[in-house]
CSV table of C-alpha atoms in Angstrom, one decimal:
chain,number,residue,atom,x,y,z
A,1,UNK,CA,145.8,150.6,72.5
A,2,UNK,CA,146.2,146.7,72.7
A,3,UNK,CA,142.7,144.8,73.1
A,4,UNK,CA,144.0,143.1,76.5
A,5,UNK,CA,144.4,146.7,77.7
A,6,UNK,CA,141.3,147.5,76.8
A,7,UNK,CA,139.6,144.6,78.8
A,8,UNK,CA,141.4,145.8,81.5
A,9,UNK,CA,140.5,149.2,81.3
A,10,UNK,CA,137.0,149.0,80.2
A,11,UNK,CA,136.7,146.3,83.7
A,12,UNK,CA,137.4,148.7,86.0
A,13,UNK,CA,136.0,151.6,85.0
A,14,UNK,CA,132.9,150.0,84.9
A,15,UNK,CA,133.3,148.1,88.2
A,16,UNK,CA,134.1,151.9,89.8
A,17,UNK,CA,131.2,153.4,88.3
A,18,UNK,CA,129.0,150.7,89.9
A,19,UNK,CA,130.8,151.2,93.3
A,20,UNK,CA,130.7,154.8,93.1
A,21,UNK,CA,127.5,155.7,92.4
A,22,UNK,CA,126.0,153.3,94.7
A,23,UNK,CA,128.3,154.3,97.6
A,24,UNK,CA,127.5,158.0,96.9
A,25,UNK,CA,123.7,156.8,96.8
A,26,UNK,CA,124.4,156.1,100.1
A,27,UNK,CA,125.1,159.2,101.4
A,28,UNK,CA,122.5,161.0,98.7
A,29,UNK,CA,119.2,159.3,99.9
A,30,UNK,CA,119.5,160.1,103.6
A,31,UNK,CA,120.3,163.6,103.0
A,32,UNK,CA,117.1,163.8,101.2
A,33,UNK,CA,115.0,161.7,104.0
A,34,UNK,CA,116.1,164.3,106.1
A,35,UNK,CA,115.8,167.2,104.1
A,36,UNK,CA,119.1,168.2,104.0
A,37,UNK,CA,119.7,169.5,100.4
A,38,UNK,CA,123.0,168.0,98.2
A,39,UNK,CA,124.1,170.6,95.7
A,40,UNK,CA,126.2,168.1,93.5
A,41,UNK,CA,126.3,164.7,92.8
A,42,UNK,CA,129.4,163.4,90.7
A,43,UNK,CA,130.6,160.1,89.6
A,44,UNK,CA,134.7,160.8,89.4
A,45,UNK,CA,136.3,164.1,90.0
A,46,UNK,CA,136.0,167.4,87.5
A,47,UNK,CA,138.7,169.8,88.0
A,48,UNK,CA,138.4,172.5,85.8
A,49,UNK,CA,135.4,170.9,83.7
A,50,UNK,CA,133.1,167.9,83.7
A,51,UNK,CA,132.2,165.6,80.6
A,52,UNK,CA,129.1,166.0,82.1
A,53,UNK,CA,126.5,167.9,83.9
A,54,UNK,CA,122.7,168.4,84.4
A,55,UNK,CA,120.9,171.0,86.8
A,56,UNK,CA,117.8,169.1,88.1
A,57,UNK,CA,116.1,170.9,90.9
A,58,UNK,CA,118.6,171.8,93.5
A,59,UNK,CA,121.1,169.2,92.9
A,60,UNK,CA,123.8,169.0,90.1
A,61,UNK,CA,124.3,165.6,88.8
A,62,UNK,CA,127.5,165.1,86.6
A,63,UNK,CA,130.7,163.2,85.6
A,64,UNK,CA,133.8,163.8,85.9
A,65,UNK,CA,136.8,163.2,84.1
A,66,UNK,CA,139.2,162.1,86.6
A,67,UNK,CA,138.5,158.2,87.6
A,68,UNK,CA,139.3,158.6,91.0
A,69,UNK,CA,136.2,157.9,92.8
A,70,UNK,CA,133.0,160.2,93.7
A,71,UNK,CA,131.8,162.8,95.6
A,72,UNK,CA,128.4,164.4,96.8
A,73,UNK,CA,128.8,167.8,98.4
A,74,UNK,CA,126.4,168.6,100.9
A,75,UNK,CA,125.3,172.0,101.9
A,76,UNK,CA,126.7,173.4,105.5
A,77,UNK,CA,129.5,170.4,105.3
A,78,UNK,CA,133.4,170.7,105.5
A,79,UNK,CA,134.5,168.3,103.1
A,80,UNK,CA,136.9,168.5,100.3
A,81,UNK,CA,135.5,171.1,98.6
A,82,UNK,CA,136.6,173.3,101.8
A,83,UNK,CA,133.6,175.9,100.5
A,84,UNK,CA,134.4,178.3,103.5
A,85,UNK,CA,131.9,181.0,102.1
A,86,UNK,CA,129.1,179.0,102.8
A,87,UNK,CA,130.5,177.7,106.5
A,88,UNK,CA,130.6,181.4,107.1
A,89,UNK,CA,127.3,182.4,107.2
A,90,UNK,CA,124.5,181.7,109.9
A,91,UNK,CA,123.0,177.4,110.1
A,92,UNK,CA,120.2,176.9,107.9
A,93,UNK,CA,117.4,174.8,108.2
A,94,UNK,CA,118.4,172.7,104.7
A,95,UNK,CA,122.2,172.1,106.3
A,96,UNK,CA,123.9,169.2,107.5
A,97,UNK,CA,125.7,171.4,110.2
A,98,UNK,CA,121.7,172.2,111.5
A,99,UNK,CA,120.9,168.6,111.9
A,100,UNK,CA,120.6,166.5,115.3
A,101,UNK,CA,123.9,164.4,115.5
A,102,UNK,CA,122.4,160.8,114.7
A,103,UNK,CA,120.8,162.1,111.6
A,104,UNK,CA,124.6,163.3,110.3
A,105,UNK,CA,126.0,160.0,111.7
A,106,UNK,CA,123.1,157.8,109.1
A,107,UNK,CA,124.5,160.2,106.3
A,108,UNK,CA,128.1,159.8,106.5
A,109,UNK,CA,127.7,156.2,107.1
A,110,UNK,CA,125.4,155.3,104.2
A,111,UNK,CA,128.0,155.4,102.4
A,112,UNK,CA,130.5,152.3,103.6
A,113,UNK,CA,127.4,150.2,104.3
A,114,UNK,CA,126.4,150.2,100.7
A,115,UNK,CA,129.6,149.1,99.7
A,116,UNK,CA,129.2,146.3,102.1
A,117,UNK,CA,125.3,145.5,101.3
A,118,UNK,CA,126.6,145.3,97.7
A,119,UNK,CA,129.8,143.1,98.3
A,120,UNK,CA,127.4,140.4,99.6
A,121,UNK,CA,124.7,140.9,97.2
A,122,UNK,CA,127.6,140.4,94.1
A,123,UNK,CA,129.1,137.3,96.5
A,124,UNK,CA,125.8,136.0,96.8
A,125,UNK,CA,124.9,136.1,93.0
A,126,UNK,CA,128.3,134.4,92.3
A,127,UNK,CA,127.0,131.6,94.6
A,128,UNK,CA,123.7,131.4,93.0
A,129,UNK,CA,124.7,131.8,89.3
A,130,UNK,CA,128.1,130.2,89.1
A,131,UNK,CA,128.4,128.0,92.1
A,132,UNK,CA,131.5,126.9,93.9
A,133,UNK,CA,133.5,124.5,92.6
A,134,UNK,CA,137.1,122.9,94.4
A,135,UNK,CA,138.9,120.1,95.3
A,136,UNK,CA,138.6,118.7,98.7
A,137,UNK,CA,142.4,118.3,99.8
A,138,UNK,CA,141.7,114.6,101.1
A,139,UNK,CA,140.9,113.7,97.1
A,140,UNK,CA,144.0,115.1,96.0
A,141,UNK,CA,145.7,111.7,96.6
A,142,UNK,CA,149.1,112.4,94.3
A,143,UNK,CA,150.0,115.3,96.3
A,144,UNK,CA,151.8,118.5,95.3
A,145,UNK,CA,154.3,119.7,92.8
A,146,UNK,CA,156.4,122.2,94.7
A,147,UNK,CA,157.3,125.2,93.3
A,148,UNK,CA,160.2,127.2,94.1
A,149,UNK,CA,158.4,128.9,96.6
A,150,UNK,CA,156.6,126.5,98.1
A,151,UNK,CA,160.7,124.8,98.2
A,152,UNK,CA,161.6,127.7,100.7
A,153,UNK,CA,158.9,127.1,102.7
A,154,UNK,CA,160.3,123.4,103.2
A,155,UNK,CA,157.7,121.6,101.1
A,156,UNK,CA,158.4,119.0,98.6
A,157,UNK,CA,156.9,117.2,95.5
A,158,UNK,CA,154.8,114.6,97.0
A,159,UNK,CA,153.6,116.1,99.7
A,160,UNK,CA,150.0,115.8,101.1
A,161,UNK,CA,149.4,118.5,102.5
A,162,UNK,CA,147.5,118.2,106.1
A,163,UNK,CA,147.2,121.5,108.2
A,164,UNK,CA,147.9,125.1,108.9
A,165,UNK,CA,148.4,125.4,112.4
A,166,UNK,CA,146.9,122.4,113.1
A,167,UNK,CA,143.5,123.2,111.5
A,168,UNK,CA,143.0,121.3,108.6
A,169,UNK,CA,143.1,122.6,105.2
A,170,UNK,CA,139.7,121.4,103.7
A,171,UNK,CA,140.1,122.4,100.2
A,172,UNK,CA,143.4,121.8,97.9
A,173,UNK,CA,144.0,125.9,97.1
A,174,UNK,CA,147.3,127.1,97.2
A,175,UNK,CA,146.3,130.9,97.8
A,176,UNK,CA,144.4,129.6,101.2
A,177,UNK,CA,147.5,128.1,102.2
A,178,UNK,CA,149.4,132.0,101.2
A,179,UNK,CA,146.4,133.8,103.1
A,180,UNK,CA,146.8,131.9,106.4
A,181,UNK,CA,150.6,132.0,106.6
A,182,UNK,CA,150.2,136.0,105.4
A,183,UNK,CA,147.5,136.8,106.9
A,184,UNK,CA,146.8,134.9,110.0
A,185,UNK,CA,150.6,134.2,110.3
A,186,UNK,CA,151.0,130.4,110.9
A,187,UNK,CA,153.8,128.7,110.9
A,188,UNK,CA,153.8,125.5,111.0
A,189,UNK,CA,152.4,123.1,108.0
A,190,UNK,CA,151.6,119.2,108.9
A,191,UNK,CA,151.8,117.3,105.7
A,192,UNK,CA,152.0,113.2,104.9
A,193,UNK,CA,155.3,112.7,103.3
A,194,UNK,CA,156.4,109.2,102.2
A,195,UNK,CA,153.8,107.4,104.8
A,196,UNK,CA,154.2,109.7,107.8
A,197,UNK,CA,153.3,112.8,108.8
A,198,UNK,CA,155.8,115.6,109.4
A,199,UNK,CA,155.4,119.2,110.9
A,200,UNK,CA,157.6,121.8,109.0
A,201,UNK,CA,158.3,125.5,110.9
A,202,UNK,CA,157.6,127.9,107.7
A,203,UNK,CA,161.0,130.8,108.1
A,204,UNK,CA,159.9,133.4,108.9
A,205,UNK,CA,162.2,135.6,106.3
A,206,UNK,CA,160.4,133.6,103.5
A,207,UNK,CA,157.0,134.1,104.8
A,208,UNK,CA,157.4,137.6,105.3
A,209,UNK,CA,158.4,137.5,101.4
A,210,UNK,CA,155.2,135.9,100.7
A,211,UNK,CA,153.5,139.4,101.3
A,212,UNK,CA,156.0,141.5,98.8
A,213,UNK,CA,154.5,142.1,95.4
A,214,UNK,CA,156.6,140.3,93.4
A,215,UNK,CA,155.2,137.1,94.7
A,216,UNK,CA,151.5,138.4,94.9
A,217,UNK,CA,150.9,136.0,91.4
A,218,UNK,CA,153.2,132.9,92.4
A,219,UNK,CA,151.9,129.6,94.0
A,220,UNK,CA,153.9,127.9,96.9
A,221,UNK,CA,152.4,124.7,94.8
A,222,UNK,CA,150.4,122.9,92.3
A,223,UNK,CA,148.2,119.4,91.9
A,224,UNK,CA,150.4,116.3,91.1
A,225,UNK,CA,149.1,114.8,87.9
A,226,UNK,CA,149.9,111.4,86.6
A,227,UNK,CA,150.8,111.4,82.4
A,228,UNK,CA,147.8,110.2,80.6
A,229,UNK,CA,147.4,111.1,77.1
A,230,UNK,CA,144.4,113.3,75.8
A,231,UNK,CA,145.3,114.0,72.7
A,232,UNK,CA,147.6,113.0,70.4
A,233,UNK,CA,148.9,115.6,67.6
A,234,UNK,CA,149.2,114.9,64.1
A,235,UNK,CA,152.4,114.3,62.0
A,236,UNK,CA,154.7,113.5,65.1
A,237,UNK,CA,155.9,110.7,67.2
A,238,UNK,CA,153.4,109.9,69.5
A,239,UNK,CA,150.6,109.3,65.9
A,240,UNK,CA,153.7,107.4,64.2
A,241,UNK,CA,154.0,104.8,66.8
A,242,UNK,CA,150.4,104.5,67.6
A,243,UNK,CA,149.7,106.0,70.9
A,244,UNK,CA,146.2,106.5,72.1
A,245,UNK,CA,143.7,108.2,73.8
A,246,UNK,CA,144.2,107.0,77.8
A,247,UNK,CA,147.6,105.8,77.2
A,248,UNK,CA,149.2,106.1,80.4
A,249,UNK,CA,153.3,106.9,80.1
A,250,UNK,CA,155.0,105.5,83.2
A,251,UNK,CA,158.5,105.4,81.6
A,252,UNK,CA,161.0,106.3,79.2
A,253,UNK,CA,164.2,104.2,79.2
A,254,UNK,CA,164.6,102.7,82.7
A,255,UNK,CA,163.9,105.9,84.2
A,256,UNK,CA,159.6,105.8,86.2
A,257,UNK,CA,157.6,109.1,85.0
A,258,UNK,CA,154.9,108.2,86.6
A,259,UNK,CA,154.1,112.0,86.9
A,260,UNK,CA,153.9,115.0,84.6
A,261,UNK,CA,156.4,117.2,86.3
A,262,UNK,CA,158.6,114.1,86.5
A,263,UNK,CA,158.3,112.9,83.1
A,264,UNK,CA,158.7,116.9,82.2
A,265,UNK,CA,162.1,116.7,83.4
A,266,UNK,CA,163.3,113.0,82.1
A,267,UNK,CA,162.3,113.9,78.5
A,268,UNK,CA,164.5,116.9,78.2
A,269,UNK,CA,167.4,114.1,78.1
A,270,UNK,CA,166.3,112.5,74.9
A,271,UNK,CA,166.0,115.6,73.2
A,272,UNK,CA,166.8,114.3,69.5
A,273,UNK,CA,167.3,110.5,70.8
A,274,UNK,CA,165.2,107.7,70.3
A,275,UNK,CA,163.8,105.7,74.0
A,276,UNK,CA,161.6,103.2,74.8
A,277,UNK,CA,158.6,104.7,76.2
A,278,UNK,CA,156.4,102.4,78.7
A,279,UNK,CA,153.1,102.7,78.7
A,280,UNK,CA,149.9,101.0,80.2
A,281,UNK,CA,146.7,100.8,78.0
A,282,UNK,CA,143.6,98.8,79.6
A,283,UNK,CA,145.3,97.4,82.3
A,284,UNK,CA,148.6,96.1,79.6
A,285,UNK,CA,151.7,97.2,79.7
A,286,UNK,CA,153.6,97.8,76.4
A,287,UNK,CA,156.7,99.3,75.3
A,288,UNK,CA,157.1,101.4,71.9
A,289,UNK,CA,160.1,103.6,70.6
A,290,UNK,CA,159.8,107.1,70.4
A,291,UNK,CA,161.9,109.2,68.8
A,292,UNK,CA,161.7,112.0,70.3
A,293,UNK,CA,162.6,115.8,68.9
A,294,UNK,CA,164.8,118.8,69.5
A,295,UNK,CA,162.7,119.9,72.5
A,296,UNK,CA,162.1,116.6,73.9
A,297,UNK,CA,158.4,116.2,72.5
A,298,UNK,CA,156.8,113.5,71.4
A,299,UNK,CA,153.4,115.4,70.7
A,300,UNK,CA,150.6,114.6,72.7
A,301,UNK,CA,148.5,116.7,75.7
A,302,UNK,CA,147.9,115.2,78.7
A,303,UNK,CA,144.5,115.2,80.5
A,304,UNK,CA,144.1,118.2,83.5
A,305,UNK,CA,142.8,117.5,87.1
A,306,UNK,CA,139.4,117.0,86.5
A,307,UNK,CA,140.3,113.7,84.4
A,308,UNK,CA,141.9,112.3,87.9
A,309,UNK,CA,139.7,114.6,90.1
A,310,UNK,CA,136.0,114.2,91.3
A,311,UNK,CA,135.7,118.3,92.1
A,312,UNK,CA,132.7,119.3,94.6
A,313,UNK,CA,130.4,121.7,92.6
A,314,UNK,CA,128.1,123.0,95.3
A,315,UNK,CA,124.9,125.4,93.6
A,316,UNK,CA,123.2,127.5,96.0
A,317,UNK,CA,119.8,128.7,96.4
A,318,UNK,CA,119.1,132.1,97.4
A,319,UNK,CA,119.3,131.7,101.8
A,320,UNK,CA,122.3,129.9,101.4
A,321,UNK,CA,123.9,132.2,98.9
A,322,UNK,CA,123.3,135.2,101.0
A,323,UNK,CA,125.0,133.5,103.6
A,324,UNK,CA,127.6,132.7,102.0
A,325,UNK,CA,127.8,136.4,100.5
A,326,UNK,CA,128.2,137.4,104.0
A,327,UNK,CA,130.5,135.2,104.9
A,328,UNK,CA,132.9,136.2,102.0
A,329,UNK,CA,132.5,140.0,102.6
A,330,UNK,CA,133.0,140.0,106.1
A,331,UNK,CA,136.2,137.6,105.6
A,332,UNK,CA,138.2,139.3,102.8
A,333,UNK,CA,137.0,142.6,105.5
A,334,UNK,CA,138.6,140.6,108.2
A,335,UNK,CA,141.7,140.1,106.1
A,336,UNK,CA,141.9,143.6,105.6
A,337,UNK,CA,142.4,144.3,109.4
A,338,UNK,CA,144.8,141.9,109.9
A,339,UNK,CA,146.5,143.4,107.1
A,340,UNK,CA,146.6,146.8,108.7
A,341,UNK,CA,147.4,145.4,112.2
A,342,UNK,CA,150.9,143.9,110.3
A,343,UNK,CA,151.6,146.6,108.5
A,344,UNK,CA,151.3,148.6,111.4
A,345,UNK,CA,153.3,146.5,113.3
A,346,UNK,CA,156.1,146.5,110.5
A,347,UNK,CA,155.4,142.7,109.3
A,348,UNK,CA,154.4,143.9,106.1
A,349,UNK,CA,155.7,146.6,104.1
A,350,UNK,CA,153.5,149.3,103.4
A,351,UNK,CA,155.7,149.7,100.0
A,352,UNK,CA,154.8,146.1,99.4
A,353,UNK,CA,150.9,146.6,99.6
A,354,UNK,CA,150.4,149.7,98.1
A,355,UNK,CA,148.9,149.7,94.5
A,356,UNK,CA,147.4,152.3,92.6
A,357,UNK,CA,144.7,151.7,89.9
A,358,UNK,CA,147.1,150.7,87.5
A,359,UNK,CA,147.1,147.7,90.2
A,360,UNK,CA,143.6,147.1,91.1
A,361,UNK,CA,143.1,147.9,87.1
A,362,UNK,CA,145.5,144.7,86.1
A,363,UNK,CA,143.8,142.2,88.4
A,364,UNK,CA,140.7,142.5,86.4
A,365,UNK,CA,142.8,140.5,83.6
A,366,UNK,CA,143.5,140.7,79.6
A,367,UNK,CA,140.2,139.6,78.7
A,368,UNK,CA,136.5,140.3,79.9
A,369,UNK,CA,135.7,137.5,82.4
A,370,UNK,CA,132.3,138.3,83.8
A,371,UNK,CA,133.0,135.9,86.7
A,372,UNK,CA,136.1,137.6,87.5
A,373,UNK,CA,134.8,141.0,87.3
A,374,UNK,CA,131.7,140.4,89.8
A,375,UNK,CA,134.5,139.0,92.3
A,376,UNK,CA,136.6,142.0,91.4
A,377,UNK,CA,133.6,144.2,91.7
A,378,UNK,CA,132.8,142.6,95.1
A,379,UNK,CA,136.3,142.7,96.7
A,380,UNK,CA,136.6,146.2,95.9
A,381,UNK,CA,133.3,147.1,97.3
A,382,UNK,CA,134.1,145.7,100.3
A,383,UNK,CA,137.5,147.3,100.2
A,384,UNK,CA,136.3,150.8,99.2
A,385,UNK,CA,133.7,150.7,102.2
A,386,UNK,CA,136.8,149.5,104.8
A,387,UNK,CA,139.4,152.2,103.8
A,388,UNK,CA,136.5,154.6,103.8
A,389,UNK,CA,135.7,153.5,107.0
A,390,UNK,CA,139.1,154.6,108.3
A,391,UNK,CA,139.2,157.3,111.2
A,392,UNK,CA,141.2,159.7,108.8
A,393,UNK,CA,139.9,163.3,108.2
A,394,UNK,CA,138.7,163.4,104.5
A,395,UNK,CA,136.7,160.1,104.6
A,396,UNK,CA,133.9,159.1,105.8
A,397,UNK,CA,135.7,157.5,109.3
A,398,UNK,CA,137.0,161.4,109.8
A,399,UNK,CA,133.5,162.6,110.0
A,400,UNK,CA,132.1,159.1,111.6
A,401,UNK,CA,135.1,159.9,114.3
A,402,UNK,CA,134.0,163.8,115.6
A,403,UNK,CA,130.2,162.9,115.6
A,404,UNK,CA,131.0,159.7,117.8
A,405,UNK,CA,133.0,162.2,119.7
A,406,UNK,CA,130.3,164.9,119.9
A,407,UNK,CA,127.9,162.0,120.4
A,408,UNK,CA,129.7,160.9,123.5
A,409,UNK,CA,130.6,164.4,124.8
A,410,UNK,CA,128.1,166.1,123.6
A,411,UNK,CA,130.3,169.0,122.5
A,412,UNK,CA,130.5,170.2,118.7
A,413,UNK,CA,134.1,169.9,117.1
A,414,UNK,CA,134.8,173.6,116.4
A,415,UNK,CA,134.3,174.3,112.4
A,416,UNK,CA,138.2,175.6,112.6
A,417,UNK,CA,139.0,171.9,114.2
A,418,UNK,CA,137.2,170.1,111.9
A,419,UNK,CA,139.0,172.8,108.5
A,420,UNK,CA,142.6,172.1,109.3
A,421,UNK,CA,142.0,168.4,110.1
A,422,UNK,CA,139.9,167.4,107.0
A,423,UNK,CA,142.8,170.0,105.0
A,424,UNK,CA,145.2,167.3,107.3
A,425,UNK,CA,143.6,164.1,105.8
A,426,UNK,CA,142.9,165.6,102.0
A,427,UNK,CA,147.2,166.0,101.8
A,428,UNK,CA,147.7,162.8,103.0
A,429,UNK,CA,145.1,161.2,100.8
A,430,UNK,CA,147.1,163.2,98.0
A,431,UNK,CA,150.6,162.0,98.7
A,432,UNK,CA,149.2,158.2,99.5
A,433,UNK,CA,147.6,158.5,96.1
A,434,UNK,CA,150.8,160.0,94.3
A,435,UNK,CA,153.3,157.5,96.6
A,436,UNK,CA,150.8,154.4,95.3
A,437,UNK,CA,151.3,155.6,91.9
A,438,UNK,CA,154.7,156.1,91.8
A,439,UNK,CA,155.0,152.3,93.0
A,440,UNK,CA,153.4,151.1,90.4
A,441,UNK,CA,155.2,153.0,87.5
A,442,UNK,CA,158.4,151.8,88.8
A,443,UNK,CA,157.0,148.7,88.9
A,444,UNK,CA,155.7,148.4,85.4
A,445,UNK,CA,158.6,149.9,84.1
């Protein structure tokens, strides 16, 4: 198996062993405060046999061998194990059927409010340990390169971008400028082109493409960059003719490259030619010939953003970072609903949103980032806890759902009611699963 594969692998599995065994903790703990006895605990699945297992008092603690999440089974519950034998017999004492309705209602949603508690603690830590580091847009004085998506949308190379809908866009981040048309579905972008400020009405056929998967990876843009040279490699043109460190190329031939992406596409016409290149060195302009080769090179890197950029890099202390934990759970949550709500509405295709764990697996990247993985850990915390949160029979939201109900009534779903519609929610879980999977092998194939 290929290392990057590995990486990937290794990631996730460990990032759903965390978020599974916490989340079942949350259901585990107040079962116990209120003495109502868990016969298993398992971290993924076991048909047939477990890797796993240890007897300790009345509980079974194991693992699985199918990665798929979790489970506790509670005695005198209908859950997925649909264990009718027990349902038939008389309430005992020890059961979750035998408990007063709020005490079931803290059980089943222990669960989803881990998963939120830790999405903010993981945010938070991020905050503290890391930082945040950006660019405020009003720095990035050069603009945007557009790229052919960000074309569709009506942007173009130069641009400064302003607003979204007339709020302004603080930071220079091309995925915030994705979310908000996606997400919050704006459509109209102000941005300062040539001196004055224009407002462009985003298509609505391209922004609904925005959302399918084979644009989930591609910016609308990137940060303009100027051509100064970093580094100059040995053996080819750039060394031969003496350019420096800080050289700043501003033309070859009669034809301005003040920028990278311009200059990327003017030197592609000298390919085995000799030019003049211009340059500017301490404030002098000189002019050398270059004899440039098959590719159009000359050899040299040019310096990154951060050479041209002064980039905010904000630490955080522990109140703030909490804050800030919150804030970052309870938006990427928000998204979520807003997601739903246009999918629901048929803005987004479900087809188009639907990923598997070979999905959520590949986001976690080729090699082991632990920055990544605590945000991957995070988002999926938070995302386990919404979906779980769902009024569908078979999650926890299915069971939330009938004790609001007998809350509110005060009438007990009948056990019959609450077998065929937690049967109901277990098939559709099933074919969800085996319809996201499916996606993603035609995808990747």
């Amino acid at each position: 198996m290929p290392m990057d594969t590995i990486n990937m692998v290794g990631q996730f599995l460990l990032s759903l062993s965390l978020i599974v065994v916490l989340h079942e903790c949350g259901h585990f703990f107040p079962a116990r405060w209120f003495k109502t006895r868990v016969e298993r605990f398992y971290l993924f699945f076991h048909p047939w046999f477990s890797l796993v297992k240890i007897k300790k008092g009345e509980t079974e603690y194991g693992i699985g061998w199918l990665p798929l999440g979790g489970y506790v089974k509670i005695s005198g519950m209908i859950d997925e194990s649909f264990d009718k034998d027990q349902m038939a017999g008389p309430p005992q004492p020890w059961e979750f059927r035998s408990k007063p309705a709020w005490q079931r209602l803290i059980i089943m949603i222990g669960g989803v409010t881990v998963n939120f508690i830790l999405a903010v603690v993981v945010f938070a830590g991020i905050l503290m340990y890391w930082g945040e580091q950006y660019l405020p847009n009003d720095r990035a004085i050069h603009g945007i390169v557009a790229e052919d998506l960000g074309k569709s949308l009506g942007l173009e190379t130069g641009d400064r971008i302003i607003s979204i809908n007339d709020v302004p866009l603080d930071r220079f981040d091309p995925g915030e400028v994705t979310r908000r048309i996606v997400i919050d579905e704006a459509r109209i972008i102000s941005v300062l082109r040539d001196g004055t400020t224009q407002r462009i009405r985003v298509p609505e056929e391209v922004a609904r493409s925005l959302a399918t998967f084979d644009n989930k990876d591609a910016a609308l843009f990137t940060i303009r960059l100027p051509v100064t040279i970093a580094q100059v490699a040995e053996g080819m043109a750039a060394e031969e003719i003496g350019l420096r460190d800080g050289d700043q190329i501003v033309a070859i031939g009669d034809t301005p490259t003040g920028y990278y992406d311009v200059y990327q596409q003017v030197k592609d016409r000298y390919s085995n030619q000799v030019a003049p290149l211009t340059i500017i060195r301490s404030g002098d302009t000189l002019t050398y010939e270059a004899k440039f080769d098959s590719l159009g090179r000359i050899g040299f890197m040019p310096y990154g953003p951060d050479y041209y950029y002064r980039l905010e890099d904000n630490r955080y202390s522990l109140g703030p970072a909490i804050v800030g934990g919150y804030k970052r759970a309870s938006g990427f949550i928000g998204d979520q609903l807003k997601a739903f709500g246009q999918m629901f509405r048929g803005k987004i295709k479900a087809s188009e949103s639907l990923g598997s764990f070979i999905s959520i697996g590949q986001m976690y990247g080729p090699s082991w980032n632990w920055r990544r993985f605590w945000s991957m850990t995070a988002m999926l915390s938070a995302l386990l806890g919404f979906v779980n949160l769902l009024p569908i029979p078979g999650l926890d939201g299915g069971h939330v759902m009938f004790l609001l109900w007998e809350v509110i009534t005060r009438r007990k779903p009948s056990e019959k009611v609450l077998e065929y519609s937690t049967m109901a929610g277990f098939l559709l879980l099933v074919g969800l699963m085996i319809y996201s999977f499916g996606l993603d092998l035609m995808r990747n194939i």
